[in-house]
Amino acid sequence: MLGKLVKFDLKYGMKIFILLHGILIALSVLGRFLFMDRLSFADPDAALISRIVLFASVMLFLFMAVCFCTWLIITFRFYRNLFTGEGYLSWTLPASGIQHLWAKIFSGCIWYALDCFIVAGCILILVTGSNVTGAYSHIASEFNTELGMTLSHFALLLFLIMLISTPFTVIQTYFCIVIGQIFPAHRVLGAVAAYFISSFVIQILSFALQIGTGFFPEYILAGQSGSSDQVGMYLFSMIGYSVVMMIIIAAVQYAITHYIMQKKINLL
């Protein structure tokens, strides 16, 4: 039954997902051949920098918009399928509350993972032209020295963090929606408030724990720049710490979500 639920969830919003990401891929290809490949870095000037900044801002907005739409697809599917009039049919299926929840988690993670791969692919399309890679080769050594790793390794780390954070983002979204169901008269407002409050509490708690456990190096607290080895070690430590924090927070949010779905379901 779990597999069937996941299959039905993936069908929801598929056309919109394909359309949005198809447009993003097409615009990335056009941007590569009509803009990026035409850039000349031989004599950089203010006009060139302005064009690059403007183009990068537009593409960043497109990436954020597509990612946000993916989040909306996941959010609307969870809310409409379980907590609106459609939920009367969903809850009559031979599936338990935990099966419904895990089906939504699996489908949400799949959508987010596909989104991450497509966005990463579009970025590669934009920045792998010979003129761009040639220009970067002149500053690669300075970049590697400052960061303590190559740009490709840094990009791979960011991509892995995006993938790892996928289930935690999905669980937090569902947690906030379920919290909103506790307030029958203001379900959407309650969910939005729960999102901002939980995000704020998580940030404050994470920062307090980092300071309390001595996670921040002395050179950062003193406002100084560290060596490449220090920066690299701090970056890897931060990633490990963030993953542990996300696991703990997601476990708590999942437990609360599971309990409310089992005990306090209120359909519209």
mmCIF file of C-alpha atoms in Angstrom:
data_model
loop_
_atom_site.group_PDB
_atom_site.id
_atom_site.type_symbol
_atom_site.label_atom_id
_atom_site.label_comp_id
_atom_site.label_asym_id
_atom_site.label_seq_id
_atom_site.Cartn_x
_atom_site.Cartn_y
_atom_site.Cartn_z
ATOM 1 C CA MET A 1 0.000 0.000 0.000
ATOM 2 C CA LEU A 2 2.869 2.358 0.771
ATOM 3 C CA GLY A 3 4.212 2.010 -2.757
ATOM 4 C CA LYS A 4 0.801 2.816 -4.251
ATOM 5 C CA LEU A 5 0.482 5.904 -2.072
ATOM 6 C CA VAL A 6 3.907 7.135 -3.166
ATOM 7 C CA LYS A 7 2.970 6.509 -6.812
ATOM 8 C CA PHE A 8 -0.228 8.550 -6.475
ATOM 9 C CA ASP A 9 1.656 11.357 -4.724
ATOM 10 C CA LEU A 10 4.248 11.543 -7.488
ATOM 11 C CA LYS A 11 1.509 11.853 -10.108
ATOM 12 C CA TYR A 12 0.229 14.946 -8.340
ATOM 13 C CA GLY A 13 1.883 18.014 -9.794
ATOM 14 C CA MET A 14 4.019 16.031 -12.240
ATOM 15 C CA LYS A 15 2.973 18.126 -15.235
ATOM 16 C CA ILE A 16 3.744 21.362 -13.409
ATOM 17 C CA PHE A 17 7.082 19.997 -12.185
ATOM 18 C CA ILE A 18 8.117 18.889 -15.681
ATOM 19 C CA LEU A 19 6.965 22.172 -17.233
ATOM 20 C CA LEU A 20 8.822 24.374 -14.752
ATOM 21 C CA HIS A 21 12.052 22.415 -14.893
ATOM 22 C CA GLY A 22 11.817 22.078 -18.658
ATOM 23 C CA ILE A 23 11.633 25.881 -18.897
ATOM 24 C CA LEU A 24 14.588 26.179 -16.498
ATOM 25 C CA ILE A 25 16.698 23.780 -18.582
ATOM 26 C CA ALA A 26 15.783 25.568 -21.816
ATOM 27 C CA LEU A 27 16.650 28.981 -20.364
ATOM 28 C CA SER A 28 19.935 27.617 -19.005
ATOM 29 C CA VAL A 29 20.887 26.278 -22.447
ATOM 30 C CA LEU A 30 19.933 29.582 -24.088
ATOM 31 C CA GLY A 31 21.836 31.511 -21.433
ATOM 32 C CA ARG A 32 24.909 29.385 -22.059
ATOM 33 C CA PHE A 33 24.995 29.814 -25.833
ATOM 34 C CA LEU A 34 23.540 33.316 -26.146
ATOM 35 C CA PHE A 35 25.273 34.963 -23.179
ATOM 36 C CA MET A 36 27.928 32.975 -21.317
ATOM 37 C CA ASP A 37 29.769 31.698 -24.397
ATOM 38 C CA ARG A 38 29.874 35.227 -25.834
ATOM 39 C CA LEU A 39 31.668 36.704 -22.832
ATOM 40 C CA SER A 40 35.280 37.733 -23.216
ATOM 41 C CA PHE A 41 37.368 37.974 -20.042
ATOM 42 C CA ALA A 42 40.450 39.261 -21.790
ATOM 43 C CA ASP A 43 39.757 42.875 -20.859
ATOM 44 C CA PRO A 44 37.254 42.919 -18.001
ATOM 45 C CA ASP A 45 35.581 46.270 -17.433
ATOM 46 C CA ALA A 46 32.703 47.706 -15.468
ATOM 47 C CA ALA A 47 30.231 47.005 -18.269
ATOM 48 C CA LEU A 48 31.206 43.325 -18.381
ATOM 49 C CA ILE A 49 30.905 42.980 -14.618
ATOM 50 C CA SER A 50 27.501 44.687 -14.653
ATOM 51 C CA ARG A 51 26.202 42.335 -17.335
ATOM 52 C CA ILE A 52 27.466 39.286 -15.460
ATOM 53 C CA VAL A 53 25.914 40.472 -12.185
ATOM 54 C CA LEU A 54 22.590 41.182 -13.896
ATOM 55 C CA PHE A 55 22.550 37.802 -15.655
ATOM 56 C CA ALA A 56 23.544 35.967 -12.475
ATOM 57 C CA SER A 57 20.790 37.763 -10.531
ATOM 58 C CA VAL A 58 18.156 36.778 -13.099
ATOM 59 C CA MET A 59 19.276 33.142 -13.136
ATOM 60 C CA LEU A 60 19.429 33.033 -9.333
ATOM 61 C CA PHE A 61 15.863 34.331 -9.207
ATOM 62 C CA LEU A 62 14.770 31.614 -11.666
ATOM 63 C CA PHE A 63 16.487 28.888 -9.639
ATOM 64 C CA MET A 64 14.876 30.117 -6.423
ATOM 65 C CA ALA A 65 11.458 30.399 -8.083
ATOM 66 C CA VAL A 66 11.601 26.829 -9.428
ATOM 67 C CA CYS A 67 12.782 25.471 -6.069
ATOM 68 C CA PHE A 68 9.995 27.367 -4.319
ATOM 69 C CA CYS A 69 7.414 25.958 -6.743
ATOM 70 C CA THR A 70 8.708 22.451 -6.000
ATOM 71 C CA TRP A 71 8.228 23.149 -2.304
ATOM 72 C CA LEU A 72 4.678 24.374 -3.013
ATOM 73 C CA ILE A 73 3.857 21.171 -4.907
ATOM 74 C CA ILE A 74 4.997 19.079 -1.935
ATOM 75 C CA THR A 75 3.218 21.314 0.566
ATOM 76 C CA PHE A 76 -0.115 21.481 -1.263
ATOM 77 C CA ARG A 77 -0.143 17.719 -1.848
ATOM 78 C CA PHE A 78 0.313 16.983 1.853
ATOM 79 C CA TYR A 79 -2.253 19.536 2.971
ATOM 80 C CA ARG A 80 -4.953 18.902 0.374
ATOM 81 C CA ASN A 81 -4.664 15.123 0.398
ATOM 82 C CA LEU A 82 -4.888 14.734 4.168
ATOM 83 C CA PHE A 83 -6.488 17.816 5.732
ATOM 84 C CA THR A 84 -9.149 19.087 3.321
ATOM 85 C CA GLY A 85 -12.304 17.491 1.915
ATOM 86 C CA GLU A 86 -10.055 15.175 -0.090
ATOM 87 C CA GLY A 87 -8.816 13.814 3.218
ATOM 88 C CA TYR A 88 -12.161 12.106 3.890
ATOM 89 C CA LEU A 89 -11.374 9.771 0.994
ATOM 90 C CA SER A 90 -7.671 9.440 1.837
ATOM 91 C CA TRP A 91 -8.317 8.362 5.410
ATOM 92 C CA THR A 92 -10.811 5.702 4.281
ATOM 93 C CA LEU A 93 -8.074 3.885 2.335
ATOM 94 C CA PRO A 94 -6.642 0.707 3.922
ATOM 95 C CA ALA A 95 -3.574 2.583 5.106
ATOM 96 C CA SER A 96 -2.541 3.740 8.553
ATOM 97 C CA GLY A 97 -1.586 7.279 9.495
ATOM 98 C CA ILE A 98 2.096 6.364 9.545
ATOM 99 C CA GLN A 99 1.823 4.941 6.006
ATOM 100 C CA HIS A 100 0.260 8.169 4.775
ATOM 101 C CA LEU A 101 3.005 10.157 6.481
ATOM 102 C CA TRP A 102 5.859 8.044 5.118
ATOM 103 C CA ALA A 103 4.354 8.058 1.633
ATOM 104 C CA LYS A 104 4.395 11.853 1.711
ATOM 105 C CA ILE A 105 7.957 11.876 3.069
ATOM 106 C CA PHE A 106 9.212 9.523 0.342
ATOM 107 C CA SER A 107 7.448 11.381 -2.470
ATOM 108 C CA GLY A 108 8.574 14.762 -1.124
ATOM 109 C CA CYS A 109 12.193 13.595 -0.928
ATOM 110 C CA ILE A 110 12.010 12.293 -4.501
ATOM 111 C CA TRP A 111 10.678 15.633 -5.761
ATOM 112 C CA TYR A 112 13.352 17.555 -3.879
ATOM 113 C CA ALA A 113 16.154 15.234 -5.023
ATOM 114 C CA LEU A 114 15.078 15.588 -8.658
ATOM 115 C CA ASP A 115 14.949 19.338 -8.183
ATOM 116 C CA CYS A 116 18.505 19.351 -6.762
ATOM 117 C CA PHE A 117 19.896 17.297 -9.658
ATOM 118 C CA ILE A 118 18.198 19.452 -12.298
ATOM 119 C CA VAL A 119 19.302 22.739 -10.704
ATOM 120 C CA ALA A 120 22.874 21.445 -10.351
ATOM 121 C CA GLY A 121 22.823 20.318 -13.981
ATOM 122 C CA CYS A 122 21.606 23.746 -15.128
ATOM 123 C CA ILE A 123 24.404 25.445 -13.187
ATOM 124 C CA LEU A 124 26.951 23.168 -14.847
ATOM 125 C CA ILE A 125 25.493 24.023 -18.244
ATOM 126 C CA LEU A 126 25.980 27.721 -17.529
ATOM 127 C CA VAL A 127 29.524 27.684 -16.134
ATOM 128 C CA THR A 128 31.371 24.956 -18.045
ATOM 129 C CA GLY A 129 32.085 26.955 -21.189
ATOM 130 C CA SER A 130 35.721 27.109 -22.280
ATOM 131 C CA ASN A 131 35.878 30.883 -21.799
ATOM 132 C CA VAL A 132 34.588 30.648 -18.215
ATOM 133 C CA THR A 133 36.809 27.726 -17.213
ATOM 134 C CA GLY A 134 39.783 29.406 -18.878
ATOM 135 C CA ALA A 135 39.205 32.627 -16.935
ATOM 136 C CA TYR A 136 38.803 30.707 -13.684
ATOM 137 C CA SER A 137 42.088 28.853 -14.226
ATOM 138 C CA HIS A 138 43.926 32.158 -13.679
ATOM 139 C CA ILE A 139 42.515 32.548 -10.161
ATOM 140 C CA ALA A 140 42.112 28.877 -9.221
ATOM 141 C CA SER A 141 45.290 28.758 -7.144
ATOM 142 C CA GLU A 142 44.227 31.783 -5.042
ATOM 143 C CA PHE A 143 40.760 30.320 -4.540
ATOM 144 C CA ASN A 144 42.172 26.954 -3.478
ATOM 145 C CA THR A 145 44.575 28.644 -1.067
ATOM 146 C CA GLU A 146 41.866 30.730 0.595
ATOM 147 C CA LEU A 147 39.279 27.953 0.864
ATOM 148 C CA GLY A 148 41.590 25.005 1.416
ATOM 149 C CA MET A 149 39.994 22.952 -1.375
ATOM 150 C CA THR A 150 39.244 23.130 -5.077
ATOM 151 C CA LEU A 151 36.105 24.733 -6.436
ATOM 152 C CA SER A 152 34.866 21.361 -7.709
ATOM 153 C CA HIS A 153 35.204 19.832 -4.241
ATOM 154 C CA PHE A 154 33.443 22.819 -2.698
ATOM 155 C CA ALA A 155 30.589 22.584 -5.216
ATOM 156 C CA LEU A 156 30.279 18.847 -4.575
ATOM 157 C CA LEU A 157 30.021 19.505 -0.832
ATOM 158 C CA LEU A 158 27.247 22.032 -1.371
ATOM 159 C CA PHE A 159 25.391 19.579 -3.594
ATOM 160 C CA LEU A 160 25.705 16.774 -1.035
ATOM 161 C CA ILE A 161 24.449 19.101 1.702
ATOM 162 C CA MET A 162 21.415 19.908 -0.448
ATOM 163 C CA LEU A 163 20.669 16.204 -0.896
ATOM 164 C CA ILE A 164 21.241 15.368 2.762
ATOM 165 C CA SER A 165 18.976 18.207 3.908
ATOM 166 C CA THR A 166 16.137 17.027 1.645
ATOM 167 C CA PRO A 167 14.331 14.740 4.136
ATOM 168 C CA PHE A 168 14.798 17.236 6.958
ATOM 169 C CA THR A 169 13.232 20.029 4.882
ATOM 170 C CA VAL A 170 10.285 17.784 4.003
ATOM 171 C CA ILE A 171 9.715 16.757 7.613
ATOM 172 C CA GLN A 172 9.875 20.361 8.835
ATOM 173 C CA THR A 173 7.313 21.388 6.217
ATOM 174 C CA TYR A 174 4.917 18.618 7.234
ATOM 175 C CA PHE A 175 5.513 19.409 10.899
ATOM 176 C CA CYS A 176 4.439 23.018 10.408
ATOM 177 C CA ILE A 177 1.332 22.026 8.412
ATOM 178 C CA VAL A 178 0.277 19.542 11.087
ATOM 179 C CA ILE A 179 0.847 22.107 13.844
ATOM 180 C CA GLY A 180 -1.489 24.427 11.937
ATOM 181 C CA GLN A 181 -4.253 21.817 12.151
ATOM 182 C CA ILE A 182 -4.386 22.371 15.907
ATOM 183 C CA PHE A 183 -5.977 25.774 15.211
ATOM 184 C CA PRO A 184 -9.176 24.976 13.249
ATOM 185 C CA ALA A 185 -10.090 28.616 12.675
ATOM 186 C CA HIS A 186 -6.637 29.627 11.407
ATOM 187 C CA ARG A 187 -5.002 26.526 9.921
ATOM 188 C CA VAL A 188 -2.902 28.237 7.249
ATOM 189 C CA LEU A 189 -1.894 31.099 9.524
ATOM 190 C CA GLY A 190 -0.976 28.599 12.221
ATOM 191 C CA ALA A 191 1.192 26.619 9.786
ATOM 192 C CA VAL A 192 2.992 29.766 8.594
ATOM 193 C CA ALA A 193 3.538 30.918 12.167
ATOM 194 C CA ALA A 194 4.827 27.468 13.123
ATOM 195 C CA TYR A 195 7.332 27.603 10.248
ATOM 196 C CA PHE A 196 8.788 30.965 11.205
ATOM 197 C CA ILE A 197 8.797 30.230 14.932
ATOM 198 C CA SER A 198 10.380 26.793 14.531
ATOM 199 C CA SER A 199 13.005 28.170 12.117
ATOM 200 C CA PHE A 200 13.854 30.976 14.544
ATOM 201 C CA VAL A 201 14.078 28.619 17.522
ATOM 202 C CA ILE A 202 16.284 26.203 15.538
ATOM 203 C CA GLN A 203 18.666 29.006 14.546
ATOM 204 C CA ILE A 204 18.930 30.333 18.098
ATOM 205 C CA LEU A 205 19.378 26.850 19.559
ATOM 206 C CA SER A 206 22.020 25.927 16.981
ATOM 207 C CA PHE A 207 23.987 29.116 17.579
ATOM 208 C CA ALA A 208 23.794 28.724 21.365
ATOM 209 C CA LEU A 209 24.979 25.114 21.192
ATOM 210 C CA GLN A 210 27.822 26.047 18.840
ATOM 211 C CA ILE A 211 29.016 28.736 21.234
ATOM 212 C CA GLY A 212 28.479 26.563 24.312
ATOM 213 C CA THR A 213 30.372 23.594 22.905
ATOM 214 C CA GLY A 214 33.234 25.735 21.606
ATOM 215 C CA PHE A 215 32.390 24.908 18.018
ATOM 216 C CA PHE A 216 33.350 28.350 16.682
ATOM 217 C CA PRO A 217 37.129 28.729 16.301
ATOM 218 C CA GLU A 218 38.786 31.579 18.160
ATOM 219 C CA TYR A 219 39.798 33.372 14.969
ATOM 220 C CA ILE A 220 36.144 33.619 13.879
ATOM 221 C CA LEU A 221 34.937 34.923 17.223
ATOM 222 C CA ALA A 222 37.777 37.460 17.178
ATOM 223 C CA GLY A 223 36.809 38.636 13.689
ATOM 224 C CA GLN A 224 40.072 37.456 12.142
ATOM 225 C CA SER A 225 40.732 35.445 8.982
ATOM 226 C CA GLY A 226 42.133 31.953 9.388
ATOM 227 C CA SER A 227 44.515 29.949 7.292
ATOM 228 C CA SER A 228 43.301 27.694 4.481
ATOM 229 C CA ASP A 229 43.724 24.650 6.736
ATOM 230 C CA GLN A 230 41.666 26.313 9.476
ATOM 231 C CA VAL A 231 38.932 27.323 7.044
ATOM 232 C CA GLY A 232 38.810 23.838 5.526
ATOM 233 C CA MET A 233 38.656 22.136 8.936
ATOM 234 C CA TYR A 234 35.971 24.532 10.109
ATOM 235 C CA LEU A 235 33.926 23.912 6.965
ATOM 236 C CA PHE A 236 34.027 20.137 7.368
ATOM 237 C CA SER A 237 33.276 20.418 11.093
ATOM 238 C CA MET A 238 30.345 22.717 10.368
ATOM 239 C CA ILE A 239 28.912 20.227 7.883
ATOM 240 C CA GLY A 240 29.152 17.358 10.369
ATOM 241 C CA TYR A 241 27.664 19.457 13.156
ATOM 242 C CA SER A 242 24.815 20.637 10.926
ATOM 243 C CA VAL A 243 23.955 17.073 9.898
ATOM 244 C CA VAL A 244 23.798 15.947 13.538
ATOM 245 C CA MET A 245 21.616 18.923 14.430
ATOM 246 C CA MET A 246 19.284 18.276 11.495
ATOM 247 C CA ILE A 247 18.885 14.613 12.496
ATOM 248 C CA ILE A 248 17.983 15.501 16.094
ATOM 249 C CA ILE A 249 15.554 18.265 15.110
ATOM 250 C CA ALA A 250 13.943 16.147 12.379
ATOM 251 C CA ALA A 251 13.470 13.264 14.834
ATOM 252 C CA VAL A 252 11.642 15.542 17.267
ATOM 253 C CA GLN A 253 9.510 17.098 14.536
ATOM 254 C CA TYR A 254 8.659 13.702 13.082
ATOM 255 C CA ALA A 255 7.585 12.378 16.500
ATOM 256 C CA ILE A 256 5.285 15.376 17.039
ATOM 257 C CA THR A 257 3.886 15.116 13.507
ATOM 258 C CA HIS A 258 3.211 11.395 13.900
ATOM 259 C CA TYR A 259 1.479 11.888 17.247
ATOM 260 C CA ILE A 260 -0.815 14.672 16.003
ATOM 261 C CA MET A 261 -1.735 12.734 12.858
ATOM 262 C CA GLN A 262 -2.646 9.735 14.996
ATOM 263 C CA LYS A 263 -4.565 11.581 17.688
ATOM 264 C CA LYS A 264 -5.724 15.024 16.569
ATOM 265 C CA ILE A 265 -6.799 14.920 12.917
ATOM 266 C CA ASN A 266 -9.338 17.646 12.094
ATOM 267 C CA LEU A 267 -10.536 17.682 8.493
ATOM 268 C CA LEU A 268 -12.006 20.771 6.854
#
